[in-house]
Amino acid sequence: MQALSIAYNEGAAALVQKLHNNGLDIGDYIKAVEQKYADLQKAAAAEEFWLKNLAKSNFKIDFIHNRKQQETNNQGKRIHFELTQLSTEKLQKTARKLGTTTFTFISAIFSVLLYRYFGQSNMTMGYPVNIRPTEYQNLFGFFINHLPLAVKIKPQATFDQLVADINAQRKAAKPYQDIPLMKITQALKSVNKRFNNRFFNVSIAETANNFSLQYLDFEDLQVAEINDFDDYYNEVIDDLALIFER
């Protein structure tokens, strides 16, 4: 927010002076990523990881299995709900007990819910990940990548084992999380010609409820929060998405 205000009021050049970006800009970041994956060995290792990780995965959840085909469109609906403070504390405590994050724990719960409702034990969900390097902390820009999370619910496995599997997968993916999603889809296409670019239709995301207008100061504009987002935007990309705030 602070960077956006400075850029609007004083121009992009002021960002370098006031936010101490060490002379770096978004072009430097893009160049660094391109150079990293121009290294054939690193690119091959990343592609090999994702191909192995996504092997034998179902990339979409069949929401209309054994039902009459319905006409679809991109108009969505949001359903808001809140957990009580007590439920939230219990959830976080259980996640810590299992040695994982709240995101991983809720991902496991969401997977089981999808399995129970749609009978699909093999599924892939998309999730956003922050890939902003430390040296770019003050740089204005969108440093987010979208990654696939392959979930396989085994009949005899416990819920704790499912959490452990998802946790291990996310840790293993960390060195390869900045590879562009497009490169993952290209790798999958190279081994499966029938592969569709949009290979998951369910997403899960965690957001931090710490947005504040105090750093957003435009000299000649008045800024106000949108209280009911649904009135402004109701188009969707995924068939189903779970977004939770903490």
Coordinates of N, CA, C and O in Angstrom, one line a residue, residues 129-204:
V129 N 1.0 -19.4 -3.7 CA 2.2 -19.4 -2.8 C 3.0 -18.1 -3.0 O 3.1 -17.6 -4.2
N130 N 3.4 -17.5 -1.9 CA 4.2 -16.3 -2.0 C 5.6 -16.6 -2.3 O 6.3 -17.3 -1.6
I131 N 6.1 -16.1 -3.4 CA 7.5 -16.3 -3.9 C 8.3 -15.1 -3.9 O 9.3 -15.0 -4.6
R132 N 7.9 -14.1 -3.1 CA 8.7 -12.8 -3.0 C 10.0 -13.0 -2.3 O 10.0 -13.4 -1.1
P133 N 11.2 -12.9 -2.9 CA 12.4 -13.0 -2.2 C 12.7 -11.9 -1.2 O 12.1 -10.8 -1.3
T134 N 13.5 -12.1 -0.2 CA 13.8 -11.1 0.8 C 14.2 -9.8 0.3 O 13.8 -8.7 0.7
E135 N 15.1 -9.8 -0.7 CA 15.6 -8.6 -1.3 C 14.6 -7.8 -2.0 O 14.9 -6.6 -2.4
Y136 N 13.4 -8.3 -2.3 CA 12.4 -7.6 -3.0 C 11.2 -7.3 -2.0 O 10.1 -7.0 -2.5
Q137 N 11.4 -7.3 -0.7 CA 10.3 -7.1 0.2 C 9.6 -5.8 0.0 O 8.4 -5.6 0.2
N138 N 10.3 -4.7 -0.3 CA 9.7 -3.4 -0.4 C 9.3 -3.0 -1.8 O 8.8 -1.9 -2.1
L139 N 9.5 -3.9 -2.8 CA 9.2 -3.6 -4.2 C 7.7 -3.9 -4.4 O 7.1 -4.9 -4.1
F140 N 7.1 -2.9 -5.1 CA 5.7 -3.0 -5.5 C 5.5 -4.0 -6.6 O 6.2 -4.0 -7.6
G141 N 4.6 -5.0 -6.4 CA 4.5 -6.0 -7.4 C 3.7 -7.2 -6.8 O 3.6 -7.4 -5.6
F142 N 3.3 -8.1 -7.7 CA 2.5 -9.3 -7.4 C 3.4 -10.5 -7.5 O 3.6 -11.1 -8.5
F143 N 4.0 -10.9 -6.3 CA 4.9 -12.1 -6.3 C 4.2 -13.3 -5.9 O 4.5 -13.9 -4.8
I144 N 3.3 -13.8 -6.7 CA 2.5 -15.0 -6.3 C 2.6 -16.0 -7.5 O 2.5 -15.6 -8.6
N145 N 2.7 -17.2 -7.1 CA 2.6 -18.3 -8.1 C 1.5 -19.2 -7.7 O 1.1 -19.3 -6.6
H146 N 0.9 -19.9 -8.7 CA -0.2 -20.8 -8.5 C 0.3 -22.2 -8.7 O 0.8 -22.5 -9.8
L147 N 0.2 -23.1 -7.7 CA 0.8 -24.4 -7.8 C -0.3 -25.5 -7.6 O -1.3 -25.3 -7.0
P148 N -0.1 -26.7 -8.2 CA -1.0 -27.8 -8.0 C -0.7 -28.6 -6.7 O 0.5 -28.8 -6.4
L149 N -1.7 -29.0 -6.0 CA -1.5 -29.8 -4.8 C -2.2 -31.1 -5.1 O -3.4 -31.2 -5.2
A150 N -1.4 -32.2 -5.2 CA -2.0 -33.5 -5.5 C -2.4 -34.2 -4.2 O -1.5 -34.4 -3.4
V151 N -3.6 -34.6 -4.1 CA -4.1 -35.3 -2.9 C -4.6 -36.7 -3.3 O -5.4 -36.8 -4.2
K152 N -4.1 -37.7 -2.6 CA -4.6 -39.0 -2.8 C -5.0 -39.6 -1.4 O -4.2 -39.8 -0.5
I153 N -6.3 -39.8 -1.2 CA -6.8 -40.3 0.0 C -6.9 -41.9 0.0 O -7.6 -42.5 -0.8
K154 N -6.0 -42.5 0.8 CA -5.9 -43.9 0.8 C -7.0 -44.5 1.8 O -7.2 -44.0 2.9
P155 N -7.6 -45.6 1.4 CA -8.7 -46.2 2.2 C -8.4 -46.5 3.6 O -9.2 -46.2 4.5
Q156 N -7.2 -47.0 3.9 CA -6.8 -47.4 5.2 C -6.1 -46.4 6.0 O -5.7 -46.6 7.2
A157 N -5.8 -45.2 5.4 CA -5.0 -44.2 6.0 C -5.8 -43.4 7.0 O -7.0 -43.2 6.9
T158 N -5.2 -42.9 8.1 CA -5.8 -42.0 9.0 C -5.8 -40.6 8.6 O -5.0 -40.3 7.6
F159 N -6.6 -39.8 9.2 CA -6.5 -38.3 8.9 C -5.2 -37.7 9.2 O -4.6 -36.9 8.4
D160 N -4.5 -38.2 10.2 CA -3.2 -37.7 10.6 C -2.2 -38.0 9.5 O -1.3 -37.2 9.2
Q161 N -2.3 -39.2 8.9 CA -1.4 -39.6 7.8 C -1.7 -38.7 6.5 O -0.7 -38.4 5.8
L162 N -2.9 -38.4 6.3 CA -3.2 -37.5 5.2 C -2.6 -36.1 5.4 O -2.0 -35.5 4.5
V163 N -2.7 -35.6 6.6 CA -2.1 -34.3 6.9 C -0.5 -34.4 6.7 O 0.1 -33.5 6.1
A164 N 0.0 -35.5 7.1 CA 1.5 -35.7 7.0 C 1.9 -35.8 5.5 O 2.9 -35.2 5.1
D165 N 1.1 -36.4 4.7 CA 1.4 -36.5 3.3 C 1.3 -35.1 2.6 O 2.2 -34.8 1.8
I166 N 0.3 -34.4 2.9 CA 0.2 -33.0 2.3 C 1.4 -32.1 2.8 O 2.0 -31.4 2.0
N167 N 1.7 -32.2 4.1 CA 2.8 -31.5 4.7 C 4.1 -31.8 4.0 O 4.9 -30.9 3.6
A168 N 4.3 -33.1 3.8 CA 5.6 -33.5 3.1 C 5.7 -33.1 1.7 O 6.7 -32.6 1.2
Q169 N 4.5 -33.1 1.0 CA 4.5 -32.6 -0.4 C 4.8 -31.2 -0.5 O 5.6 -30.7 -1.4
R170 N 4.2 -30.3 0.4 CA 4.5 -28.9 0.3 C 6.0 -28.6 0.6 O 6.6 -27.7 0.0
K171 N 6.6 -29.3 1.6 CA 8.0 -29.1 1.9 C 8.9 -29.5 0.7 O 9.8 -28.8 0.4
A172 N 8.5 -30.6 0.1 CA 9.3 -31.1 -1.0 C 9.2 -30.1 -2.2 O 10.2 -30.0 -3.0
A173 N 8.1 -29.4 -2.4 CA 7.8 -28.5 -3.5 C 8.5 -27.2 -3.3 O 8.7 -26.4 -4.3
K174 N 8.9 -26.9 -2.1 CA 9.5 -25.5 -1.8 C 10.6 -25.1 -2.8 O 10.6 -24.0 -3.3
P175 N 11.6 -26.0 -3.0 CA 12.7 -25.6 -3.9 C 12.2 -25.3 -5.4 O 13.0 -24.7 -6.1
Y176 N 11.0 -25.8 -5.7 CA 10.6 -25.7 -7.1 C 9.3 -24.8 -7.2 O 8.6 -24.9 -8.2
Q177 N 9.0 -24.1 -6.2 CA 7.7 -23.4 -6.1 C 7.7 -22.1 -7.0 O 6.6 -21.5 -7.3
D178 N 8.9 -21.6 -7.4 CA 8.9 -20.4 -8.3 C 8.9 -20.7 -9.7 O 8.9 -19.8 -10.6
I179 N 8.9 -22.0 -10.1 CA 8.8 -22.3 -11.5 C 7.4 -21.9 -12.0 O 6.4 -22.2 -11.4
P180 N 7.3 -21.1 -13.1 CA 6.0 -20.7 -13.6 C 5.0 -21.8 -13.9 O 5.5 -22.9 -14.4
L181 N 3.8 -21.6 -13.5 CA 2.8 -22.7 -13.7 C 2.7 -23.1 -15.2 O 2.5 -24.3 -15.5
M182 N 3.0 -22.2 -16.1 CA 3.0 -22.5 -17.5 C 4.0 -23.5 -17.9 O 3.8 -24.4 -18.7
K183 N 5.2 -23.5 -17.2 CA 6.2 -24.5 -17.5 C 5.8 -25.9 -17.0 O 6.2 -26.9 -17.5
I184 N 5.0 -25.9 -15.9 CA 4.5 -27.2 -15.3 C 3.5 -27.8 -16.3 O 3.6 -29.0 -16.6
T185 N 2.6 -26.9 -16.9 CA 1.7 -27.4 -17.8 C 2.4 -27.9 -19.1 O 2.0 -28.9 -19.7
Q186 N 3.4 -27.2 -19.5 CA 4.2 -27.6 -20.7 C 4.8 -29.0 -20.5 O 4.8 -29.8 -21.4
A187 N 5.4 -29.2 -19.3 CA 6.0 -30.5 -19.0 C 5.0 -31.6 -19.0 O 5.2 -32.7 -19.5
L188 N 3.8 -31.3 -18.5 CA 2.7 -32.3 -18.5 C 2.2 -32.6 -19.9 O 1.9 -33.8 -20.2
K189 N 2.2 -31.6 -20.7 CA 1.7 -31.8 -22.1 C 2.7 -32.6 -22.9 O 2.4 -33.4 -23.8
S190 N 4.0 -32.5 -22.5 CA 5.0 -33.2 -23.2 C 4.9 -34.7 -23.0 O 5.4 -35.5 -23.9
V191 N 4.3 -35.2 -22.0 CA 4.1 -36.6 -21.7 C 2.7 -37.0 -21.9 O 2.4 -38.2 -21.9
N192 N 1.7 -36.1 -22.1 CA 0.3 -36.4 -22.3 C -0.3 -35.4 -23.3 O -0.6 -34.3 -22.8
K193 N -0.4 -35.7 -24.5 CA -0.8 -34.8 -25.5 C -2.2 -34.3 -25.3 O -2.7 -33.3 -25.8
R194 N -3.0 -35.1 -24.6 CA -4.4 -34.8 -24.4 C -4.6 -33.9 -23.2 O -5.8 -33.5 -22.8
F195 N -3.5 -33.5 -22.6 CA -3.6 -32.7 -21.3 C -4.2 -31.3 -21.6 O -3.8 -30.7 -22.6
N196 N -5.1 -30.9 -20.7 CA -5.7 -29.6 -20.9 C -5.0 -28.6 -20.0 O -4.6 -28.8 -18.9
N197 N -4.7 -27.3 -20.5 CA -4.0 -26.3 -19.8 C -4.6 -26.0 -18.4 O -3.8 -25.8 -17.5
R198 N -5.9 -26.0 -18.4 CA -6.5 -25.7 -17.1 C -6.8 -27.0 -16.4 O -7.8 -27.6 -16.5
F199 N -5.8 -27.4 -15.6 CA -5.8 -28.8 -15.1 C -6.4 -29.0 -13.7 O -6.4 -30.1 -13.2
F200 N -6.8 -27.9 -13.0 CA -7.5 -28.1 -11.8 C -8.7 -27.1 -11.7 O -8.6 -26.0 -12.2
N201 N -9.8 -27.6 -11.2 CA -11.0 -26.8 -11.1 C -11.4 -26.5 -9.7 O -12.5 -25.9 -9.5
V202 N -10.5 -26.8 -8.8 CA -10.8 -26.5 -7.3 C -9.5 -25.8 -6.8 O -8.4 -26.2 -7.1
S203 N -9.7 -24.8 -6.0 CA -8.6 -24.1 -5.4 C -8.8 -23.8 -3.9 O -10.0 -23.8 -3.4
I204 N -7.7 -23.6 -3.2 CA -7.8 -23.3 -1.8 C -6.7 -22.2 -1.5 O -5.6 -22.2 -2.1

